[in-house]
Amino acid sequence: MTIRQILFALFCLVLFPIQPARTEGTDWPQFRGANRDGHAAPANLLRSWGKDGPRELWRRDLGAGFSSVASVGNSLYTLAATPETEDVLCLDATTGQTRWQVPLGKRFKGTFGDGPRSTPAIEGDVVYAVTSDLQLAALATKDGKIHWQHDLQELFGATRPRFGFSPSPLLNGDLLVLEVGGPEKKSLVAFDKKTGETRWTDLDGPAGSASSIFVELGGEPQYVLVRLAGAKLVGLSKDREELWSHPVGQDTICMPLFVPPDRFFCSSAQQGNGGTMIQVNRSQDGGFEVEELWTERRMRNHFNNSVVIGKNLYGFDNATLRCLDATTGKILWSHRGFGKGSLSACGDQLYILGDQGTLALVAADSNKYRELGRVQAMEGRAWTSPTVAGGKLIVRDLDQVVAYDIRDQSSSPVANANTSNQSNSSPRSSMDGESLDLEKILEKYTVARGGIDHWRSINTLEAKGTFAAFSVSAPFTMVRHRTNLYRLDFKIMGEPAIRARDTEGPWWVFHMFGAISPVRVPMKPYEGQLLRESDFEPALIGAKEKGIKVELAGKGDLDGRPTINLTLTFPDESIETWMLDTSTYLEAAVDSTIHDFTQGQAAMAQRTFFSDFREVDGLLLPYRIALEFGARLEEFTVDTVRLGHDIEESFFALPAPAPKDEAVKESE
């Protein structure tokens, strides 16, 4: 440590003296809690929140990062970034003030957010932490003094993953075990917790994003981890013998969830694999055998884990909160509105954090979604799961951390209350008892959307509102012309973007593909997708004259909502499935196939949700549209719509290239 750091640490100790850390029943001492399963120890906590949410204790700026907060006694531990470094911090849990702060490595600059990803682990008087660039250290909980530190890239030849190092340290007996990703049998490493000496190394291949767990299975203690090499979930003996394995998605980020005594839930999002529950049993020869109990493709945990409460599993299928029967995989209920959220649990209650800071208390009720309170905790990108410890609920976004008092100090428990303003019971279908007739369905849909004659009388449509992607919102303007001219101006990851179509075809500004100036869309799949996106009318209105073949696919179910399903085949032979609400005949969702080369080369499924339909000058338009594809979520929330105003064709035209001298000035 430098003289400056030592003086700062001494100054903090004078102001905020602390006792040595000790683990208590209500502590949350590591990633996902004491048992790494997202559960807090039973405690007397509020059973519902008032209209303003729980009492806020404090909030403060923290520094960039996605590291969650570990809690031991009255101390909080996490990692965060300064402009130059990634630091370990100890905060006073009552006030949020810094007790000590120690830099370990340089700041990671990431596409989706800077700073550390891993969560510290605390045992006794030592906190163990690892930064995004693989600096691993053991520090004193009292003052942050570094007992030992290793550069894992230098020591084991490990390579920092593309999005920064994410796994959190696993403490087991006198060992700290971490998959560092080194070559030549130096991928999985065990360190002596006290000295930092390497006790053993094993396995080959790069480190993934998922943290490891240690469980006892069939009477044998074993490490269970997701291996990027080979794309499999493996169980290793204490001597590193592979006891069993099972395939998982190559894109698996979430830590395996152990469901005692012998089951594991593993899930991934990007490639659409979904979630799988397996059971690992002793075989007749004394080894282990794996049985796949169920797979549900509509349970795609992206970067935040599910939890199991009783016989049910709760978690996010990309941007849809779901409850599943953990035994069968059957979806019991679904609820949207949190984006790509996260959750933690205590007893029979769920603490849900939406990806843009909405915080909710939800009953772990297998019958229906029951919300017991909510508050807008923060506004930033909130991808870090909540911490529940010592009667406090602690949440953070990319830059800020907030603590709430959730202790129930009343004399008797408050009965569960349902404050949700969203009903999960489906309205009675107007199709109940009716036979399905395609022509009648198309007629009712067209009337519901405003009628074909009225649509044909409108030449222009402009919508303004908010576009959200990667859990960040910004304004958008979308303009359409009857001749399928189109322009969408928006921001993605803070950069201006345009998707447009003029009389010559599609063009765009899209920095993710290096198009920082307007250019024609160079990739055929994207060109076709933009042509479809630019259609002025809904495809079902006048479908036959557009050359679209519509077939009745029967009745369906969209997350408990009855639907009429239609299959649409377009002139380019692309196919979509439209799910119409049986009570309104409006589209509830549309399934299609797209390409997104930021997630991979293969085609992937996209589901587009439509809701909040409102009447505008005789037309019924969706004011909320959410698109889920792979592990991505994009949402449009409309504020205003204008119809029939004059727009020149030049507005949609690809701008002429800037003169070279102007282009040079722009780049400077």
mmCIF file of N, CA and C in Angstrom, residues 249-314:
data_model
loop_
_atom_site.group_PDB
_atom_site.id
_atom_site.type_symbol
_atom_site.label_atom_id
_atom_site.label_comp_id
_atom_site.label_asym_id
_atom_site.label_seq_id
_atom_site.Cartn_x
_atom_site.Cartn_y
_atom_site.Cartn_z
ATOM 1 N N GLY A 249 -25.759 -25.161 -22.199
ATOM 2 C CA GLY A 249 -25.553 -24.195 -23.264
ATOM 3 C C GLY A 249 -24.164 -23.576 -23.190
ATOM 4 N N GLN A 250 -23.558 -23.373 -24.350
ATOM 5 C CA GLN A 250 -22.231 -22.767 -24.413
ATOM 6 C C GLN A 250 -22.236 -21.365 -23.821
ATOM 7 N N ASP A 251 -23.408 -20.745 -23.783
ATOM 8 C CA ASP A 251 -23.525 -19.365 -23.316
ATOM 9 C C ASP A 251 -23.973 -19.280 -21.861
ATOM 10 N N THR A 252 -23.870 -20.361 -21.091
ATOM 11 C CA THR A 252 -24.361 -20.358 -19.712
ATOM 12 C C THR A 252 -23.540 -19.402 -18.848
ATOM 13 N N ILE A 253 -24.221 -18.462 -18.216
ATOM 14 C CA ILE A 253 -23.597 -17.483 -17.335
ATOM 15 C C ILE A 253 -23.938 -17.762 -15.876
ATOM 16 N N CYS A 254 -25.142 -18.256 -15.630
ATOM 17 C CA CYS A 254 -25.620 -18.435 -14.264
ATOM 18 C C CYS A 254 -24.956 -19.620 -13.571
ATOM 19 N N MET A 255 -24.727 -19.464 -12.287
ATOM 20 C CA MET A 255 -24.199 -20.523 -11.444
ATOM 21 C C MET A 255 -25.226 -21.652 -11.339
ATOM 22 N N PRO A 256 -24.794 -22.929 -11.316
ATOM 23 C CA PRO A 256 -25.756 -24.012 -11.127
ATOM 24 C C PRO A 256 -26.468 -23.870 -9.786
ATOM 25 N N LEU A 257 -27.755 -24.162 -9.774
ATOM 26 C CA LEU A 257 -28.567 -24.066 -8.557
ATOM 27 C C LEU A 257 -28.787 -25.468 -8.009
ATOM 28 N N PHE A 258 -28.292 -25.726 -6.813
ATOM 29 C CA PHE A 258 -28.443 -27.021 -6.172
ATOM 30 C C PHE A 258 -29.798 -27.080 -5.476
ATOM 31 N N VAL A 259 -30.563 -28.133 -5.780
ATOM 32 C CA VAL A 259 -31.866 -28.356 -5.159
ATOM 33 C C VAL A 259 -31.740 -29.655 -4.360
ATOM 34 N N PRO A 260 -31.457 -29.557 -3.058
ATOM 35 C CA PRO A 260 -31.190 -30.761 -2.265
ATOM 36 C C PRO A 260 -32.354 -31.756 -2.339
ATOM 37 N N PRO A 261 -32.043 -33.066 -2.288
ATOM 38 C CA PRO A 261 -30.707 -33.594 -1.993
ATOM 39 C C PRO A 261 -29.876 -33.956 -3.218
ATOM 40 N N ASP A 262 -30.484 -33.924 -4.444
ATOM 41 C CA ASP A 262 -29.764 -34.525 -5.571
ATOM 42 C C ASP A 262 -30.073 -33.909 -6.926
ATOM 43 N N ARG A 263 -30.666 -32.697 -6.944
ATOM 44 C CA ARG A 263 -31.031 -32.098 -8.222
ATOM 45 C C ARG A 263 -30.257 -30.801 -8.467
ATOM 46 N N PHE A 264 -30.092 -30.483 -9.753
ATOM 47 C CA PHE A 264 -29.442 -29.238 -10.156
ATOM 48 C C PHE A 264 -30.255 -28.602 -11.273
ATOM 49 N N PHE A 265 -30.419 -27.266 -11.164
ATOM 50 C CA PHE A 265 -31.060 -26.504 -12.241
ATOM 51 C C PHE A 265 -29.994 -25.651 -12.902
ATOM 52 N N CYS A 266 -29.935 -25.720 -14.225
ATOM 53 C CA CYS A 266 -28.959 -24.953 -14.994
ATOM 54 C C CYS A 266 -29.682 -24.318 -16.177
ATOM 55 N N SER A 267 -29.364 -23.062 -16.486
ATOM 56 C CA SER A 267 -30.122 -22.349 -17.506
ATOM 57 C C SER A 267 -29.232 -21.374 -18.266
ATOM 58 N N SER A 268 -29.590 -21.132 -19.528
ATOM 59 C CA SER A 268 -28.893 -20.143 -20.353
ATOM 60 C C SER A 268 -29.897 -19.473 -21.272
ATOM 61 N N ALA A 269 -29.495 -18.340 -21.842
ATOM 62 C CA ALA A 269 -30.459 -17.526 -22.583
ATOM 63 C C ALA A 269 -30.113 -17.317 -24.039
ATOM 64 N N GLN A 270 -28.874 -17.041 -24.355
ATOM 65 C CA GLN A 270 -28.524 -16.494 -25.656
ATOM 66 C C GLN A 270 -28.903 -17.414 -26.805
ATOM 67 N N GLN A 271 -28.609 -18.699 -26.689
ATOM 68 C CA GLN A 271 -28.875 -19.634 -27.779
ATOM 69 C C GLN A 271 -30.226 -20.330 -27.643
ATOM 70 N N GLY A 272 -31.051 -19.842 -26.712
ATOM 71 C CA GLY A 272 -32.414 -20.353 -26.597
ATOM 72 C C GLY A 272 -32.522 -21.740 -25.995
ATOM 73 N N ASN A 273 -31.484 -22.178 -25.241
ATOM 74 C CA ASN A 273 -31.536 -23.517 -24.665
ATOM 75 C C ASN A 273 -32.556 -23.628 -23.540
ATOM 76 N N GLY A 274 -32.731 -22.546 -22.782
ATOM 77 C CA GLY A 274 -33.676 -22.582 -21.683
ATOM 78 C C GLY A 274 -33.084 -23.243 -20.454
ATOM 79 N N GLY A 275 -33.974 -23.718 -19.579
ATOM 80 C CA GLY A 275 -33.553 -24.290 -18.307
ATOM 81 C C GLY A 275 -33.775 -25.787 -18.258
ATOM 82 N N THR A 276 -32.874 -26.482 -17.556
ATOM 83 C CA THR A 276 -32.956 -27.934 -17.419
ATOM 84 C C THR A 276 -32.762 -28.322 -15.963
ATOM 85 N N MET A 277 -33.592 -29.222 -15.489
ATOM 86 C CA MET A 277 -33.443 -29.797 -14.158
ATOM 87 C C MET A 277 -32.937 -31.220 -14.319
ATOM 88 N N ILE A 278 -31.833 -31.528 -13.658
ATOM 89 C CA ILE A 278 -31.300 -32.889 -13.703
ATOM 90 C C ILE A 278 -31.274 -33.476 -12.300
ATOM 91 N N GLN A 279 -31.238 -34.791 -12.241
ATOM 92 C CA GLN A 279 -31.093 -35.507 -10.977
ATOM 93 C C GLN A 279 -29.853 -36.391 -11.087
ATOM 94 N N VAL A 280 -29.001 -36.333 -10.076
ATOM 95 C CA VAL A 280 -27.761 -37.103 -10.072
ATOM 96 C C VAL A 280 -27.862 -38.163 -8.983
ATOM 97 N N ASN A 281 -27.850 -39.416 -9.411
ATOM 98 C CA ASN A 281 -28.037 -40.534 -8.486
ATOM 99 C C ASN A 281 -26.793 -41.421 -8.462
ATOM 100 N N ARG A 282 -26.681 -42.165 -7.387
ATOM 101 C CA ARG A 282 -25.668 -43.205 -7.333
ATOM 102 C C ARG A 282 -26.068 -44.341 -8.277
ATOM 103 N N SER A 283 -25.102 -44.816 -9.066
ATOM 104 C CA SER A 283 -25.360 -45.943 -9.960
ATOM 105 C C SER A 283 -25.038 -47.252 -9.235
ATOM 106 N N GLN A 284 -25.413 -48.370 -9.861
ATOM 107 C CA GLN A 284 -25.207 -49.668 -9.230
ATOM 108 C C GLN A 284 -23.735 -49.973 -9.021
ATOM 109 N N ASP A 285 -22.858 -49.412 -9.868
ATOM 110 C CA ASP A 285 -21.432 -49.685 -9.721
ATOM 111 C C ASP A 285 -20.749 -48.732 -8.742
ATOM 112 N N GLY A 286 -21.544 -47.943 -8.027
ATOM 113 C CA GLY A 286 -20.989 -47.037 -7.031
ATOM 114 C C GLY A 286 -20.635 -45.669 -7.556
ATOM 115 N N GLY A 287 -20.756 -45.460 -8.879
ATOM 116 C CA GLY A 287 -20.487 -44.154 -9.461
ATOM 117 C C GLY A 287 -21.730 -43.278 -9.442
ATOM 118 N N PHE A 288 -21.822 -42.378 -10.415
ATOM 119 C CA PHE A 288 -22.973 -41.482 -10.500
ATOM 120 C C PHE A 288 -23.564 -41.530 -11.900
ATOM 121 N N GLU A 289 -24.869 -41.345 -11.986
ATOM 122 C CA GLU A 289 -25.552 -41.272 -13.265
ATOM 123 C C GLU A 289 -26.500 -40.085 -13.254
ATOM 124 N N VAL A 290 -26.669 -39.489 -14.416
ATOM 125 C CA VAL A 290 -27.468 -38.267 -14.540
ATOM 126 C C VAL A 290 -28.753 -38.568 -15.289
ATOM 127 N N GLU A 291 -29.863 -38.097 -14.732
ATOM 128 C CA GLU A 291 -31.157 -38.203 -15.402
ATOM 129 C C GLU A 291 -31.701 -36.800 -15.641
ATOM 130 N N GLU A 292 -32.036 -36.505 -16.881
ATOM 131 C CA GLU A 292 -32.651 -35.214 -17.189
ATOM 132 C C GLU A 292 -34.136 -35.304 -16.888
ATOM 133 N N LEU A 293 -34.583 -34.530 -15.901
ATOM 134 C CA LEU A 293 -35.979 -34.584 -15.473
ATOM 135 C C LEU A 293 -36.875 -33.770 -16.394
ATOM 136 N N TRP A 294 -36.441 -32.594 -16.756
ATOM 137 C CA TRP A 294 -37.227 -31.778 -17.680
ATOM 138 C C TRP A 294 -36.374 -30.643 -18.245
ATOM 139 N N THR A 295 -36.809 -30.155 -19.389
ATOM 140 C CA THR A 295 -36.229 -28.958 -20.003
ATOM 141 C C THR A 295 -37.363 -28.039 -20.418
ATOM 142 N N GLU A 296 -37.243 -26.775 -20.077
ATOM 143 C CA GLU A 296 -38.240 -25.773 -20.458
ATOM 144 C C GLU A 296 -37.517 -24.621 -21.152
ATOM 145 N N ARG A 297 -37.720 -24.532 -22.466
ATOM 146 C CA ARG A 297 -37.030 -23.503 -23.249
ATOM 147 C C ARG A 297 -37.506 -22.099 -22.889
ATOM 148 N N ARG A 298 -38.640 -22.009 -22.193
ATOM 149 C CA ARG A 298 -39.159 -20.698 -21.782
ATOM 150 C C ARG A 298 -38.745 -20.369 -20.344
ATOM 151 N N MET A 299 -37.574 -20.845 -19.945
ATOM 152 C CA MET A 299 -36.993 -20.458 -18.656
ATOM 153 C C MET A 299 -35.509 -20.198 -18.884
ATOM 154 N N ARG A 300 -35.232 -19.078 -19.559
ATOM 155 C CA ARG A 300 -33.881 -18.737 -19.990
ATOM 156 C C ARG A 300 -33.264 -17.709 -19.049
ATOM 157 N N ASN A 301 -32.654 -18.179 -17.970
ATOM 158 C CA ASN A 301 -31.902 -17.265 -17.104
ATOM 159 C C ASN A 301 -30.712 -16.733 -17.889
ATOM 160 N N HIS A 302 -30.561 -15.433 -17.924
ATOM 161 C CA HIS A 302 -29.426 -14.851 -18.645
ATOM 162 C C HIS A 302 -28.238 -14.720 -17.706
ATOM 163 N N PHE A 303 -28.214 -13.646 -16.894
ATOM 164 C CA PHE A 303 -27.062 -13.486 -16.000
ATOM 165 C C PHE A 303 -27.468 -13.467 -14.532
ATOM 166 N N ASN A 304 -28.740 -13.724 -14.217
ATOM 167 C CA ASN A 304 -29.176 -13.783 -12.829
ATOM 168 C C ASN A 304 -29.902 -15.086 -12.548
ATOM 169 N N ASN A 305 -29.569 -15.691 -11.412
ATOM 170 C CA ASN A 305 -30.059 -17.012 -11.051
ATOM 171 C C ASN A 305 -31.511 -17.028 -10.615
ATOM 172 N N SER A 306 -32.090 -18.215 -10.670
ATOM 173 C CA SER A 306 -33.412 -18.489 -10.109
ATOM 174 C C SER A 306 -33.259 -18.896 -8.640
ATOM 175 N N VAL A 307 -34.391 -19.032 -7.956
ATOM 176 C CA VAL A 307 -34.423 -19.583 -6.600
ATOM 177 C C VAL A 307 -35.510 -20.650 -6.542
ATOM 178 N N VAL A 308 -35.342 -21.604 -5.646
ATOM 179 C CA VAL A 308 -36.360 -22.614 -5.388
ATOM 180 C C VAL A 308 -36.929 -22.389 -4.002
ATOM 181 N N ILE A 309 -38.247 -22.309 -3.906
ATOM 182 C CA ILE A 309 -38.953 -22.184 -2.626
ATOM 183 C C ILE A 309 -39.995 -23.288 -2.579
ATOM 184 N N GLY A 310 -39.855 -24.199 -1.642
ATOM 185 C CA GLY A 310 -40.775 -25.328 -1.569
ATOM 186 C C GLY A 310 -40.659 -26.187 -2.816
ATOM 187 N N LYS A 311 -41.775 -26.379 -3.490
ATOM 188 C CA LYS A 311 -41.804 -27.219 -4.683
ATOM 189 C C LYS A 311 -41.725 -26.411 -5.973
ATOM 190 N N ASN A 312 -41.450 -25.108 -5.842
ATOM 191 C CA ASN A 312 -41.518 -24.248 -7.015
ATOM 192 C C ASN A 312 -40.217 -23.508 -7.271
ATOM 193 N N LEU A 313 -39.995 -23.180 -8.544
ATOM 194 C CA LEU A 313 -38.814 -22.449 -8.981
ATOM 195 C C LEU A 313 -39.252 -21.099 -9.528
ATOM 196 N N TYR A 314 -38.597 -20.041 -9.075
ATOM 197 C CA TYR A 314 -38.920 -18.682 -9.493
ATOM 198 C C TYR A 314 -37.689 -18.060 -10.152
#
